[in-house]
Amino acid sequence: MWSRISSALKPREGNDSDPDHSDAQSTASHPQPDPFHTDATTYYTHQSPPTPPPGAHSRTASREEDMIWSLRTQLALQQEMCAQFEVDLGARDELVEALTIRLDASEKENDKRKSVLRSWKKKAADLEKLCRHLEEEVDNSRQESMERSIMDEASGEALRQLHRQISQLEREKKDVEAERNSLVQTVGNAEAEITRLRENLDTDEDDGEEVFQLRDQISRLEREKSEVEGQRNSLAQAVEKADAGISQLRGELSATDEASVEALRYLQSQISQLEQEKTDLLVERDALAQAKERADAEVLELQEANREALCRLHDQISQLEREKSEVEAERNGLAQTIEKTEADVLRLNDELGVTNEASTEAQRRLHDQVSHLERTKADVEAERDDFSSEIARLRAHIQQLQKKSADMEVTIVQLNKQLDQDKEDIGGLNIALESKQQELELVKRKHGVRSTVGSTSGRTNSAPSIPGKHAVPPSTVLRASAVGPQTSSHAPSRVPSTLGRAANTRPPVSGALRRASGSNWESKTILSNRRLSVTSTPSETDEKENASTPLPLKHPRRSMVLA
């Protein structure tokens, strides 16, 4: 906030300053283009001198002006702080309104969820009642089915009794029919006897007693016949009654069986339907119980979140109220300070009116100083132009020197590369020299000449180089080739090899080239002597030595001129 206040006060200071001074300052400061800017076209290096800072006009203010500026600064600071506090209060009021709106929305949402929860609870209670009702109906149906089963068992027992009665009546009917048949047979026999007796009566009318006896017997038989017929009629009626009762019992039994079967089927269908409804209701009850549990959990979470939000809102509201009270206190203090400052400003304005004459004199002196400074500035600008031209000339010279240094670096790099190539060529010449010396040693061994160089088997790891000052001269090689057959039986010389020293000592290049050319001449001389001395067919020893001797490396010969 202090940075914003200072940035807000800076233009005010510039606007409230002296107009003559501002005009002089605007005429005195003409910024020159910076040659080291990002858009500059000059060539900058780290050796270029830095640009001097532009000159700025400064003046010393009086004590009264300092007091006025300090009071104005304090007043502007207090006004800015008041405005900032008002903005903060407005923002906090908006925050409180937004939080209250959110609190109202959350309370409405909580009420809505509570109503939904109550509706779910009502639905769950209704479903529980329906489940209990269905359970009661199932229990009643089970009780009825048990009673009907008991009744069916009782009706079955009655049916069994009826069957037993029917079978007993049928047996009695059979007995009555048998007795009736016997009586019919007896009646038939009696009628036959009556007809016989009547015939006998017709034939035997003479015998009176027998007739009376027979008549008595006939009357007796007729009475018995009438009695038997009465019994037969009564038995027939009883049989008819028994048949009617049996048919009635059979009809009742069949009707009872059909009704019981239909009732059983109906009860079974109702029981299965009730069981299906019960399972559906149980499933629905479980689903509703789960939904109720989820709703209870959500309600608990919402209640917890609502409590936390309410706590946070209450804390924020209390904090905002405390801050508001603090801001009110600060604003009251600032208002008092502003009043005091305004009184001081009025007093200082009065004092400023008194000091106007002194300020006019100071302005006159200031104008004189400004004119003097303008003249001085013209001189300084002329000198700066001279310095700028000198700096441009020095920069051009520095650029030329840098280009020359870059060319010199390129030349040095090329010379270093040439030197490395020359070193490689010298190494190749050293290798060629060593191979020639090995050939010379081979020729000496073949011709029986004593070795003056020494074995090179100990230098397998050393780098090839040009031999030093103690290398074998060509005259010695010629003398050794001349006396070759005479010294073939002697042992090889124990003179230390000079090739090892040549690897550690680097002779001059010109001497190395001369020695290399001498060694080539020596090898040519030895080979020509060998052609003259040896036969056309090589021996086995020569073939073995040729097989064991490595071939020399082939390097291109190049003409080198070294200073």
PDB file of C-alpha atoms in Angstrom, residues 392-516:
ATOM      1  CA  ALA A 392      32.743   5.961 -31.583  1.00  0.00           C
ATOM      2  CA  ARG A 393      36.292   6.183 -32.947  1.00  0.00           C
ATOM      3  CA  LEU A 394      37.594   4.065 -30.069  1.00  0.00           C
ATOM      4  CA  ARG A 395      34.842   1.511 -30.634  1.00  0.00           C
ATOM      5  CA  ALA A 396      35.692   1.266 -34.325  1.00  0.00           C
ATOM      6  CA  HIS A 397      39.357   0.833 -33.399  1.00  0.00           C
ATOM      7  CA  ILE A 398      38.406  -1.821 -30.826  1.00  0.00           C
ATOM      8  CA  GLN A 399      36.339  -3.640 -33.427  1.00  0.00           C
ATOM      9  CA  GLN A 400      39.282  -3.626 -35.842  1.00  0.00           C
ATOM     10  CA  LEU A 401      41.559  -4.940 -33.108  1.00  0.00           C
ATOM     11  CA  GLN A 402      39.045  -7.640 -32.245  1.00  0.00           C
ATOM     12  CA  LYS A 403      38.800  -8.670 -35.897  1.00  0.00           C
ATOM     13  CA  LYS A 404      42.598  -8.794 -36.079  1.00  0.00           C
ATOM     14  CA  SER A 405      42.734 -10.849 -32.883  1.00  0.00           C
ATOM     15  CA  ALA A 406      40.134 -13.227 -34.339  1.00  0.00           C
ATOM     16  CA  ASP A 407      42.223 -13.588 -37.531  1.00  0.00           C
ATOM     17  CA  MET A 408      45.314 -14.205 -35.412  1.00  0.00           C
ATOM     18  CA  GLU A 409      43.484 -16.857 -33.434  1.00  0.00           C
ATOM     19  CA  VAL A 410      42.405 -18.564 -36.670  1.00  0.00           C
ATOM     20  CA  THR A 411      46.014 -18.426 -37.918  1.00  0.00           C
ATOM     21  CA  ILE A 412      47.271 -19.852 -34.615  1.00  0.00           C
ATOM     22  CA  VAL A 413      44.751 -22.662 -34.808  1.00  0.00           C
ATOM     23  CA  GLN A 414      45.820 -23.462 -38.380  1.00  0.00           C
ATOM     24  CA  LEU A 415      49.503 -23.399 -37.366  1.00  0.00           C
ATOM     25  CA  ASN A 416      48.757 -25.684 -34.432  1.00  0.00           C
ATOM     26  CA  LYS A 417      46.973 -28.087 -36.765  1.00  0.00           C
ATOM     27  CA  GLN A 418      49.952 -27.935 -39.166  1.00  0.00           C
ATOM     28  CA  LEU A 419      52.292 -28.579 -36.246  1.00  0.00           C
ATOM     29  CA  ASP A 420      50.259 -31.601 -35.177  1.00  0.00           C
ATOM     30  CA  GLN A 421      50.328 -32.888 -38.758  1.00  0.00           C
ATOM     31  CA  ASP A 422      54.110 -32.367 -38.867  1.00  0.00           C
ATOM     32  CA  LYS A 423      54.450 -34.267 -35.626  1.00  0.00           C
ATOM     33  CA  GLU A 424      52.410 -37.103 -37.100  1.00  0.00           C
ATOM     34  CA  ASP A 425      54.650 -37.058 -40.201  1.00  0.00           C
ATOM     35  CA  ILE A 426      57.739 -37.151 -37.981  1.00  0.00           C
ATOM     36  CA  GLY A 427      56.248 -40.118 -36.138  1.00  0.00           C
ATOM     37  CA  GLY A 428      55.634 -41.870 -39.467  1.00  0.00           C
ATOM     38  CA  LEU A 429      59.236 -41.165 -40.504  1.00  0.00           C
ATOM     39  CA  ASN A 430      60.442 -42.549 -37.179  1.00  0.00           C
ATOM     40  CA  ILE A 431      58.429 -45.702 -37.795  1.00  0.00           C
ATOM     41  CA  ALA A 432      59.859 -45.963 -41.313  1.00  0.00           C
ATOM     42  CA  LEU A 433      63.375 -45.471 -39.905  1.00  0.00           C
ATOM     43  CA  GLU A 434      62.847 -48.174 -37.337  1.00  0.00           C
ATOM     44  CA  SER A 435      61.563 -50.543 -40.006  1.00  0.00           C
ATOM     45  CA  LYS A 436      64.628 -49.794 -42.128  1.00  0.00           C
ATOM     46  CA  GLN A 437      66.870 -50.441 -39.148  1.00  0.00           C
ATOM     47  CA  GLN A 438      65.094 -53.747 -38.597  1.00  0.00           C
ATOM     48  CA  GLU A 439      65.655 -54.614 -42.252  1.00  0.00           C
ATOM     49  CA  LEU A 440      69.300 -53.636 -41.835  1.00  0.00           C
ATOM     50  CA  GLU A 441      69.559 -55.851 -38.790  1.00  0.00           C
ATOM     51  CA  LEU A 442      67.979 -58.708 -40.741  1.00  0.00           C
ATOM     52  CA  VAL A 443      70.417 -58.236 -43.595  1.00  0.00           C
ATOM     53  CA  LYS A 444      73.292 -58.183 -41.122  1.00  0.00           C
ATOM     54  CA  ARG A 445      72.145 -61.409 -39.539  1.00  0.00           C
ATOM     55  CA  LYS A 446      71.806 -63.011 -42.928  1.00  0.00           C
ATOM     56  CA  HIS A 447      75.311 -61.913 -43.980  1.00  0.00           C
ATOM     57  CA  GLY A 448      76.828 -62.649 -40.624  1.00  0.00           C
ATOM     58  CA  VAL A 449      77.705 -59.060 -39.765  1.00  0.00           C
ATOM     59  CA  ARG A 450      77.992 -58.071 -36.105  1.00  0.00           C
ATOM     60  CA  SER A 451      74.985 -56.039 -34.877  1.00  0.00           C
ATOM     61  CA  THR A 452      75.770 -52.526 -33.807  1.00  0.00           C
ATOM     62  CA  VAL A 453      72.262 -51.337 -33.011  1.00  0.00           C
ATOM     63  CA  GLY A 454      71.001 -53.954 -30.608  1.00  0.00           C
ATOM     64  CA  SER A 455      67.801 -55.852 -30.198  1.00  0.00           C
ATOM     65  CA  THR A 456      64.523 -53.986 -30.416  1.00  0.00           C
ATOM     66  CA  SER A 457      62.437 -56.563 -28.608  1.00  0.00           C
ATOM     67  CA  GLY A 458      62.464 -54.536 -25.403  1.00  0.00           C
ATOM     68  CA  ARG A 459      60.817 -51.525 -27.105  1.00  0.00           C
ATOM     69  CA  THR A 460      57.488 -53.058 -27.912  1.00  0.00           C
ATOM     70  CA  ASN A 461      55.691 -50.563 -25.732  1.00  0.00           C
ATOM     71  CA  SER A 462      57.743 -47.444 -26.579  1.00  0.00           C
ATOM     72  CA  ALA A 463      56.644 -45.008 -29.293  1.00  0.00           C
ATOM     73  CA  PRO A 464      58.713 -45.009 -32.515  1.00  0.00           C
ATOM     74  CA  SER A 465      61.032 -42.034 -32.783  1.00  0.00           C
ATOM     75  CA  ILE A 466      64.085 -40.768 -34.681  1.00  0.00           C
ATOM     76  CA  PRO A 467      67.401 -42.077 -33.327  1.00  0.00           C
ATOM     77  CA  GLY A 468      69.674 -39.673 -31.466  1.00  0.00           C
ATOM     78  CA  LYS A 469      73.293 -38.664 -31.894  1.00  0.00           C
ATOM     79  CA  HIS A 470      74.658 -42.161 -31.242  1.00  0.00           C
ATOM     80  CA  ALA A 471      72.967 -43.768 -34.252  1.00  0.00           C
ATOM     81  CA  VAL A 472      75.100 -45.980 -36.486  1.00  0.00           C
ATOM     82  CA  PRO A 473      76.695 -43.963 -39.311  1.00  0.00           C
ATOM     83  CA  PRO A 474      76.603 -45.228 -42.879  1.00  0.00           C
ATOM     84  CA  SER A 475      80.364 -45.924 -42.968  1.00  0.00           C
ATOM     85  CA  THR A 476      80.056 -48.372 -40.096  1.00  0.00           C
ATOM     86  CA  VAL A 477      77.269 -50.195 -41.902  1.00  0.00           C
ATOM     87  CA  LEU A 478      79.380 -50.434 -45.060  1.00  0.00           C
ATOM     88  CA  ARG A 479      82.361 -51.744 -43.099  1.00  0.00           C
ATOM     89  CA  ALA A 480      80.147 -54.278 -41.392  1.00  0.00           C
ATOM     90  CA  SER A 481      78.775 -55.444 -44.736  1.00  0.00           C
ATOM     91  CA  ALA A 482      82.304 -55.732 -46.123  1.00  0.00           C
ATOM     92  CA  VAL A 483      83.517 -58.039 -43.349  1.00  0.00           C
ATOM     93  CA  GLY A 484      80.262 -59.973 -43.022  1.00  0.00           C
ATOM     94  CA  PRO A 485      81.445 -63.547 -43.816  1.00  0.00           C
ATOM     95  CA  GLN A 486      84.335 -63.281 -41.401  1.00  0.00           C
ATOM     96  CA  THR A 487      82.253 -62.335 -38.328  1.00  0.00           C
ATOM     97  CA  SER A 488      79.334 -64.722 -38.779  1.00  0.00           C
ATOM     98  CA  SER A 489      80.369 -66.950 -35.881  1.00  0.00           C
ATOM     99  CA  HIS A 490      80.676 -64.156 -33.326  1.00  0.00           C
ATOM    100  CA  ALA A 491      78.017 -63.356 -30.744  1.00  0.00           C
ATOM    101  CA  PRO A 492      75.852 -60.276 -31.201  1.00  0.00           C
ATOM    102  CA  SER A 493      77.151 -57.024 -29.828  1.00  0.00           C
ATOM    103  CA  ARG A 494      76.130 -55.877 -26.372  1.00  0.00           C
ATOM    104  CA  VAL A 495      76.090 -52.207 -27.335  1.00  0.00           C
ATOM    105  CA  PRO A 496      72.863 -50.695 -25.968  1.00  0.00           C
ATOM    106  CA  SER A 497      70.269 -49.765 -28.506  1.00  0.00           C
ATOM    107  CA  THR A 498      69.996 -46.144 -29.433  1.00  0.00           C
ATOM    108  CA  LEU A 499      66.371 -46.459 -30.368  1.00  0.00           C
ATOM    109  CA  GLY A 500      65.318 -46.359 -26.732  1.00  0.00           C
ATOM    110  CA  ARG A 501      67.095 -43.079 -26.235  1.00  0.00           C
ATOM    111  CA  ALA A 502      65.614 -41.767 -29.426  1.00  0.00           C
ATOM    112  CA  ALA A 503      62.148 -42.311 -27.974  1.00  0.00           C
ATOM    113  CA  ASN A 504      62.972 -40.026 -25.045  1.00  0.00           C
ATOM    114  CA  THR A 505      65.109 -37.431 -26.862  1.00  0.00           C
ATOM    115  CA  ARG A 506      63.614 -35.335 -29.619  1.00  0.00           C
ATOM    116  CA  PRO A 507      66.356 -34.186 -32.016  1.00  0.00           C
ATOM    117  CA  PRO A 508      65.888 -31.322 -34.418  1.00  0.00           C
ATOM    118  CA  VAL A 509      63.646 -31.986 -37.365  1.00  0.00           C
ATOM    119  CA  SER A 510      66.254 -31.160 -39.997  1.00  0.00           C
ATOM    120  CA  GLY A 511      68.768 -33.580 -38.473  1.00  0.00           C
ATOM    121  CA  ALA A 512      66.104 -36.237 -38.263  1.00  0.00           C
ATOM    122  CA  LEU A 513      65.294 -35.820 -41.937  1.00  0.00           C
ATOM    123  CA  ARG A 514      68.971 -36.009 -42.878  1.00  0.00           C
ATOM    124  CA  ARG A 515      69.419 -39.154 -40.808  1.00  0.00           C
ATOM    125  CA  ALA A 516      66.258 -40.629 -42.323  1.00  0.00           C
TER     126      ALA A 516
END
